[in-house]
């Protein structure tokens, strides 16, 4: 298979592959999906051929995204995604908890969405500053 990419498209592909690998593997410890790691390495190994040497480091026979690449803003994009997902999950879990506690039908999507919106508004104004845990 041959795919022709412009340099800009190749650079975007590296970002997408890095983000995908990060989401799949960053929390897995030693139980990583190695086939994704290998694909990431394969794609990053091509960067010197297109004048993007700074994106890749070579160590012990393997290519890796360089420190410059990793510190160049990609993790800010990942952090934005993680923040959005965090607040989505938190809003839904809290809304479902509230509904269950009141005996409301947790399958009522309209009610759930309305309650989630209330939490979204709170998070927009105050982040998690007003969250407490009572035991």
mmCIF file with all atom_site columns, C-alpha atoms in Angstrom:
data_model
loop_
_atom_site.group_PDB
_atom_site.id
_atom_site.type_symbol
_atom_site.label_atom_id
_atom_site.label_alt_id
_atom_site.label_comp_id
_atom_site.label_asym_id
_atom_site.label_entity_id
_atom_site.label_seq_id
_atom_site.pdbx_PDB_ins_code
_atom_site.Cartn_x
_atom_site.Cartn_y
_atom_site.Cartn_z
_atom_site.occupancy
_atom_site.B_iso_or_equiv
_atom_site.pdbx_formal_charge
_atom_site.auth_seq_id
_atom_site.auth_comp_id
_atom_site.auth_asym_id
_atom_site.auth_atom_id
_atom_site.pdbx_PDB_model_num
ATOM 1   C CA . UNK A 1 1   ? 0.000   0.000  0.000  1.00 0.00 ? 1   UNK A CA 1
ATOM 2   C CA . UNK A 1 2   ? 1.210   3.471  -0.840 1.00 0.00 ? 2   UNK A CA 1
ATOM 3   C CA . UNK A 1 3   ? -0.241  6.668  0.559  1.00 0.00 ? 3   UNK A CA 1
ATOM 4   C CA . UNK A 1 4   ? 0.874   10.051 -0.682 1.00 0.00 ? 4   UNK A CA 1
ATOM 5   C CA . UNK A 1 5   ? 0.820   12.809 1.914  1.00 0.00 ? 5   UNK A CA 1
ATOM 6   C CA . UNK A 1 6   ? 1.964   16.384 1.907  1.00 0.00 ? 6   UNK A CA 1
ATOM 7   C CA . UNK A 1 7   ? 4.410   17.319 4.669  1.00 0.00 ? 7   UNK A CA 1
ATOM 8   C CA . UNK A 1 8   ? 1.576   19.041 6.519  1.00 0.00 ? 8   UNK A CA 1
ATOM 9   C CA . UNK A 1 9   ? -0.643  15.956 6.231  1.00 0.00 ? 9   UNK A CA 1
ATOM 10  C CA . UNK A 1 10  ? 2.189   13.724 7.415  1.00 0.00 ? 10  UNK A CA 1
ATOM 11  C CA . UNK A 1 11  ? 2.758   16.004 10.418 1.00 0.00 ? 11  UNK A CA 1
ATOM 12  C CA . UNK A 1 12  ? -0.974  15.871 11.254 1.00 0.00 ? 12  UNK A CA 1
ATOM 13  C CA . UNK A 1 13  ? -0.902  12.089 10.903 1.00 0.00 ? 13  UNK A CA 1
ATOM 14  C CA . UNK A 1 14  ? 1.947   11.921 13.423 1.00 0.00 ? 14  UNK A CA 1
ATOM 15  C CA . UNK A 1 15  ? -0.134  13.972 15.852 1.00 0.00 ? 15  UNK A CA 1
ATOM 16  C CA . UNK A 1 16  ? -3.163  11.734 15.396 1.00 0.00 ? 16  UNK A CA 1
ATOM 17  C CA . UNK A 1 17  ? -1.132  8.552  15.812 1.00 0.00 ? 17  UNK A CA 1
ATOM 18  C CA . UNK A 1 18  ? 0.626   9.920  18.895 1.00 0.00 ? 18  UNK A CA 1
ATOM 19  C CA . UNK A 1 19  ? -2.671  10.997 20.493 1.00 0.00 ? 19  UNK A CA 1
ATOM 20  C CA . UNK A 1 20  ? -4.291  7.668  19.672 1.00 0.00 ? 20  UNK A CA 1
ATOM 21  C CA . UNK A 1 21  ? -1.379  5.722  21.111 1.00 0.00 ? 21  UNK A CA 1
ATOM 22  C CA . UNK A 1 22  ? -1.392  7.921  24.204 1.00 0.00 ? 22  UNK A CA 1
ATOM 23  C CA . UNK A 1 23  ? -5.095  7.309  24.816 1.00 0.00 ? 23  UNK A CA 1
ATOM 24  C CA . UNK A 1 24  ? -4.754  3.557  24.258 1.00 0.00 ? 24  UNK A CA 1
ATOM 25  C CA . UNK A 1 25  ? -1.510  2.955  26.141 1.00 0.00 ? 25  UNK A CA 1
ATOM 26  C CA . UNK A 1 26  ? -0.637  5.727  28.605 1.00 0.00 ? 26  UNK A CA 1
ATOM 27  C CA . UNK A 1 27  ? -2.483  4.145  31.530 1.00 0.00 ? 27  UNK A CA 1
ATOM 28  C CA . UNK A 1 28  ? -1.712  0.502  30.720 1.00 0.00 ? 28  UNK A CA 1
ATOM 29  C CA . UNK A 1 29  ? 1.749   0.201  32.271 1.00 0.00 ? 29  UNK A CA 1
ATOM 30  C CA . UNK A 1 30  ? 3.500   -2.918 30.989 1.00 0.00 ? 30  UNK A CA 1
ATOM 31  C CA . UNK A 1 31  ? 0.292   -4.263 29.389 1.00 0.00 ? 31  UNK A CA 1
ATOM 32  C CA . UNK A 1 32  ? 0.553   -1.990 26.350 1.00 0.00 ? 32  UNK A CA 1
ATOM 33  C CA . UNK A 1 33  ? -0.924  -2.594 22.909 1.00 0.00 ? 33  UNK A CA 1
ATOM 34  C CA . UNK A 1 34  ? 2.449   -3.172 21.253 1.00 0.00 ? 34  UNK A CA 1
ATOM 35  C CA . UNK A 1 35  ? 1.097   -3.180 17.710 1.00 0.00 ? 35  UNK A CA 1
ATOM 36  C CA . UNK A 1 36  ? 0.097   0.477  18.166 1.00 0.00 ? 36  UNK A CA 1
ATOM 37  C CA . UNK A 1 37  ? 3.522   1.299  19.603 1.00 0.00 ? 37  UNK A CA 1
ATOM 38  C CA . UNK A 1 38  ? 5.143   -0.359 16.588 1.00 0.00 ? 38  UNK A CA 1
ATOM 39  C CA . UNK A 1 39  ? 3.016   1.625  14.155 1.00 0.00 ? 39  UNK A CA 1
ATOM 40  C CA . UNK A 1 40  ? 3.861   4.844  16.001 1.00 0.00 ? 40  UNK A CA 1
ATOM 41  C CA . UNK A 1 41  ? 7.553   3.968  15.779 1.00 0.00 ? 41  UNK A CA 1
ATOM 42  C CA . UNK A 1 42  ? 7.274   3.124  12.084 1.00 0.00 ? 42  UNK A CA 1
ATOM 43  C CA . UNK A 1 43  ? 5.621   6.422  11.233 1.00 0.00 ? 43  UNK A CA 1
ATOM 44  C CA . UNK A 1 44  ? 7.953   8.529  13.378 1.00 0.00 ? 44  UNK A CA 1
ATOM 45  C CA . UNK A 1 45  ? 10.987  6.760  11.879 1.00 0.00 ? 45  UNK A CA 1
ATOM 46  C CA . UNK A 1 46  ? 10.123  8.355  8.535  1.00 0.00 ? 46  UNK A CA 1
ATOM 47  C CA . UNK A 1 47  ? 10.360  11.924 9.834  1.00 0.00 ? 47  UNK A CA 1
ATOM 48  C CA . UNK A 1 48  ? 14.088  12.400 9.019  1.00 0.00 ? 48  UNK A CA 1
ATOM 49  C CA . UNK A 1 49  ? 13.352  11.504 5.389  1.00 0.00 ? 49  UNK A CA 1
ATOM 50  C CA . UNK A 1 50  ? 11.138  14.580 5.074  1.00 0.00 ? 50  UNK A CA 1
ATOM 51  C CA . UNK A 1 51  ? 13.344  16.984 7.008  1.00 0.00 ? 51  UNK A CA 1
ATOM 52  C CA . UNK A 1 52  ? 11.546  16.591 10.332 1.00 0.00 ? 52  UNK A CA 1
ATOM 53  C CA . UNK A 1 53  ? 14.488  15.157 12.256 1.00 0.00 ? 53  UNK A CA 1
ATOM 54  C CA . UNK A 1 54  ? 13.578  17.142 15.381 1.00 0.00 ? 54  UNK A CA 1
ATOM 55  C CA . UNK A 1 55  ? 10.411  15.090 15.827 1.00 0.00 ? 55  UNK A CA 1
ATOM 56  C CA . UNK A 1 56  ? 12.206  11.794 16.408 1.00 0.00 ? 56  UNK A CA 1
ATOM 57  C CA . UNK A 1 57  ? 14.803  10.410 18.774 1.00 0.00 ? 57  UNK A CA 1
ATOM 58  C CA . UNK A 1 58  ? 16.618  7.134  18.188 1.00 0.00 ? 58  UNK A CA 1
ATOM 59  C CA . UNK A 1 59  ? 17.547  5.031  21.198 1.00 0.00 ? 59  UNK A CA 1
ATOM 60  C CA . UNK A 1 60  ? 18.567  1.384  21.562 1.00 0.00 ? 60  UNK A CA 1
ATOM 61  C CA . UNK A 1 61  ? 17.533  0.561  18.021 1.00 0.00 ? 61  UNK A CA 1
ATOM 62  C CA . UNK A 1 62  ? 14.109  2.218  18.210 1.00 0.00 ? 62  UNK A CA 1
ATOM 63  C CA . UNK A 1 63  ? 12.569  5.464  17.044 1.00 0.00 ? 63  UNK A CA 1
ATOM 64  C CA . UNK A 1 64  ? 10.543  7.528  19.490 1.00 0.00 ? 64  UNK A CA 1
ATOM 65  C CA . UNK A 1 65  ? 8.769   10.865 19.421 1.00 0.00 ? 65  UNK A CA 1
ATOM 66  C CA . UNK A 1 66  ? 11.438  13.306 20.568 1.00 0.00 ? 66  UNK A CA 1
ATOM 67  C CA . UNK A 1 67  ? 11.358  15.324 23.755 1.00 0.00 ? 67  UNK A CA 1
ATOM 68  C CA . UNK A 1 68  ? 10.928  18.433 21.592 1.00 0.00 ? 68  UNK A CA 1
ATOM 69  C CA . UNK A 1 69  ? 7.875   16.856 19.956 1.00 0.00 ? 69  UNK A CA 1
ATOM 70  C CA . UNK A 1 70  ? 6.369   15.708 23.253 1.00 0.00 ? 70  UNK A CA 1
ATOM 71  C CA . UNK A 1 71  ? 6.897   19.134 24.822 1.00 0.00 ? 71  UNK A CA 1
ATOM 72  C CA . UNK A 1 72  ? 5.802   21.055 21.731 1.00 0.00 ? 72  UNK A CA 1
ATOM 73  C CA . UNK A 1 73  ? 2.116   21.343 22.536 1.00 0.00 ? 73  UNK A CA 1
ATOM 74  C CA . UNK A 1 74  ? 0.748   17.894 21.803 1.00 0.00 ? 74  UNK A CA 1
ATOM 75  C CA . UNK A 1 75  ? 0.071   17.238 25.475 1.00 0.00 ? 75  UNK A CA 1
ATOM 76  C CA . UNK A 1 76  ? -1.908  20.465 25.748 1.00 0.00 ? 76  UNK A CA 1
ATOM 77  C CA . UNK A 1 77  ? -4.252  19.054 23.104 1.00 0.00 ? 77  UNK A CA 1
ATOM 78  C CA . UNK A 1 78  ? -4.487  15.801 25.048 1.00 0.00 ? 78  UNK A CA 1
ATOM 79  C CA . UNK A 1 79  ? -5.123  17.732 28.289 1.00 0.00 ? 79  UNK A CA 1
ATOM 80  C CA . UNK A 1 80  ? -7.955  19.690 26.639 1.00 0.00 ? 80  UNK A CA 1
ATOM 81  C CA . UNK A 1 81  ? -9.534  16.396 25.599 1.00 0.00 ? 81  UNK A CA 1
ATOM 82  C CA . UNK A 1 82  ? -9.057  14.888 29.073 1.00 0.00 ? 82  UNK A CA 1
ATOM 83  C CA . UNK A 1 83  ? -10.640 17.945 30.720 1.00 0.00 ? 83  UNK A CA 1
ATOM 84  C CA . UNK A 1 84  ? -13.661 17.763 28.446 1.00 0.00 ? 84  UNK A CA 1
ATOM 85  C CA . UNK A 1 85  ? -14.094 14.037 29.019 1.00 0.00 ? 85  UNK A CA 1
ATOM 86  C CA . UNK A 1 86  ? -13.600 14.445 32.771 1.00 0.00 ? 86  UNK A CA 1
ATOM 87  C CA . UNK A 1 87  ? -16.375 17.020 33.050 1.00 0.00 ? 87  UNK A CA 1
ATOM 88  C CA . UNK A 1 88  ? -18.694 15.044 30.740 1.00 0.00 ? 88  UNK A CA 1
ATOM 89  C CA . UNK A 1 89  ? -18.289 11.877 32.776 1.00 0.00 ? 89  UNK A CA 1
ATOM 90  C CA . UNK A 1 90  ? -18.537 13.716 36.089 1.00 0.00 ? 90  UNK A CA 1
ATOM 91  C CA . UNK A 1 91  ? -21.705 15.568 35.052 1.00 0.00 ? 91  UNK A CA 1
ATOM 92  C CA . UNK A 1 92  ? -23.359 12.363 33.859 1.00 0.00 ? 92  UNK A CA 1
ATOM 93  C CA . UNK A 1 93  ? -22.375 10.351 36.926 1.00 0.00 ? 93  UNK A CA 1
ATOM 94  C CA . UNK A 1 94  ? -23.578 13.047 39.320 1.00 0.00 ? 94  UNK A CA 1
ATOM 95  C CA . UNK A 1 95  ? -26.830 13.509 37.409 1.00 0.00 ? 95  UNK A CA 1
ATOM 96  C CA . UNK A 1 96  ? -27.488 9.752  37.424 1.00 0.00 ? 96  UNK A CA 1
ATOM 97  C CA . UNK A 1 97  ? -26.657 9.578  41.132 1.00 0.00 ? 97  UNK A CA 1
ATOM 98  C CA . UNK A 1 98  ? -29.117 12.382 41.848 1.00 0.00 ? 98  UNK A CA 1
ATOM 99  C CA . UNK A 1 99  ? -31.829 10.750 39.768 1.00 0.00 ? 99  UNK A CA 1
ATOM 100 C CA . UNK A 1 100 ? -31.354 7.366  41.419 1.00 0.00 ? 100 UNK A CA 1
ATOM 101 C CA . UNK A 1 101 ? -31.399 8.999  44.858 1.00 0.00 ? 101 UNK A CA 1
ATOM 102 C CA . UNK A 1 102 ? -34.730 10.625 44.043 1.00 0.00 ? 102 UNK A CA 1
ATOM 103 C CA . UNK A 1 103 ? -36.186 7.487  42.477 1.00 0.00 ? 103 UNK A CA 1
ATOM 104 C CA . UNK A 1 104 ? -36.330 9.165  39.062 1.00 0.00 ? 104 UNK A CA 1
ATOM 105 C CA . UNK A 1 105 ? -36.127 7.111  35.883 1.00 0.00 ? 105 UNK A CA 1
ATOM 106 C CA . UNK A 1 106 ? -32.423 7.127  34.962 1.00 0.00 ? 106 UNK A CA 1
ATOM 107 C CA . UNK A 1 107 ? -33.387 6.087  31.428 1.00 0.00 ? 107 UNK A CA 1
ATOM 108 C CA . UNK A 1 108 ? -35.234 9.385  30.888 1.00 0.00 ? 108 UNK A CA 1
ATOM 109 C CA . UNK A 1 109 ? -32.717 10.982 28.522 1.00 0.00 ? 109 UNK A CA 1
ATOM 110 C CA . UNK A 1 110 ? -34.400 14.382 28.626 1.00 0.00 ? 110 UNK A CA 1
ATOM 111 C CA . UNK A 1 111 ? -34.300 14.515 32.437 1.00 0.00 ? 111 UNK A CA 1
ATOM 112 C CA . UNK A 1 112 ? -30.713 13.268 32.442 1.00 0.00 ? 112 UNK A CA 1
ATOM 113 C CA . UNK A 1 113 ? -29.638 15.890 29.888 1.00 0.00 ? 113 UNK A CA 1
ATOM 114 C CA . UNK A 1 114 ? -31.282 18.666 31.888 1.00 0.00 ? 114 UNK A CA 1
ATOM 115 C CA . UNK A 1 115 ? -29.548 17.639 35.089 1.00 0.00 ? 115 UNK A CA 1
ATOM 116 C CA . UNK A 1 116 ? -26.229 17.284 33.301 1.00 0.00 ? 116 UNK A CA 1
ATOM 117 C CA . UNK A 1 117 ? -26.651 20.805 31.932 1.00 0.00 ? 117 UNK A CA 1
ATOM 118 C CA . UNK A 1 118 ? -27.007 22.123 35.482 1.00 0.00 ? 118 UNK A CA 1
ATOM 119 C CA . UNK A 1 119 ? -23.688 20.495 36.386 1.00 0.00 ? 119 UNK A CA 1
ATOM 120 C CA . UNK A 1 120 ? -22.061 21.829 33.203 1.00 0.00 ? 120 UNK A CA 1
ATOM 121 C CA . UNK A 1 121 ? -23.115 25.331 34.176 1.00 0.00 ? 121 UNK A CA 1
ATOM 122 C CA . UNK A 1 122 ? -21.673 24.865 37.668 1.00 0.00 ? 122 UNK A CA 1
ATOM 123 C CA . UNK A 1 123 ? -18.397 23.518 36.279 1.00 0.00 ? 123 UNK A CA 1
ATOM 124 C CA . UNK A 1 124 ? -18.218 26.380 33.788 1.00 0.00 ? 124 UNK A CA 1
ATOM 125 C CA . UNK A 1 125 ? -18.513 28.914 36.598 1.00 0.00 ? 125 UNK A CA 1
ATOM 126 C CA . UNK A 1 126 ? -16.536 27.219 39.367 1.00 0.00 ? 126 UNK A CA 1
ATOM 127 C CA . UNK A 1 127 ? -14.727 24.164 38.020 1.00 0.00 ? 127 UNK A CA 1
ATOM 128 C CA . UNK A 1 128 ? -14.632 21.638 40.853 1.00 0.00 ? 128 UNK A CA 1
ATOM 129 C CA . UNK A 1 129 ? -14.203 24.240 43.630 1.00 0.00 ? 129 UNK A CA 1
ATOM 130 C CA . UNK A 1 130 ? -17.677 23.593 45.044 1.00 0.00 ? 130 UNK A CA 1
ATOM 131 C CA . UNK A 1 131 ? -17.483 19.789 44.971 1.00 0.00 ? 131 UNK A CA 1
ATOM 132 C CA . UNK A 1 132 ? -17.365 18.081 48.340 1.00 0.00 ? 132 UNK A CA 1
ATOM 133 C CA . UNK A 1 133 ? -17.364 14.490 49.456 1.00 0.00 ? 133 UNK A CA 1
ATOM 134 C CA . UNK A 1 134 ? -19.403 13.606 52.520 1.00 0.00 ? 134 UNK A CA 1
ATOM 135 C CA . UNK A 1 135 ? -18.862 10.300 54.246 1.00 0.00 ? 135 UNK A CA 1
#
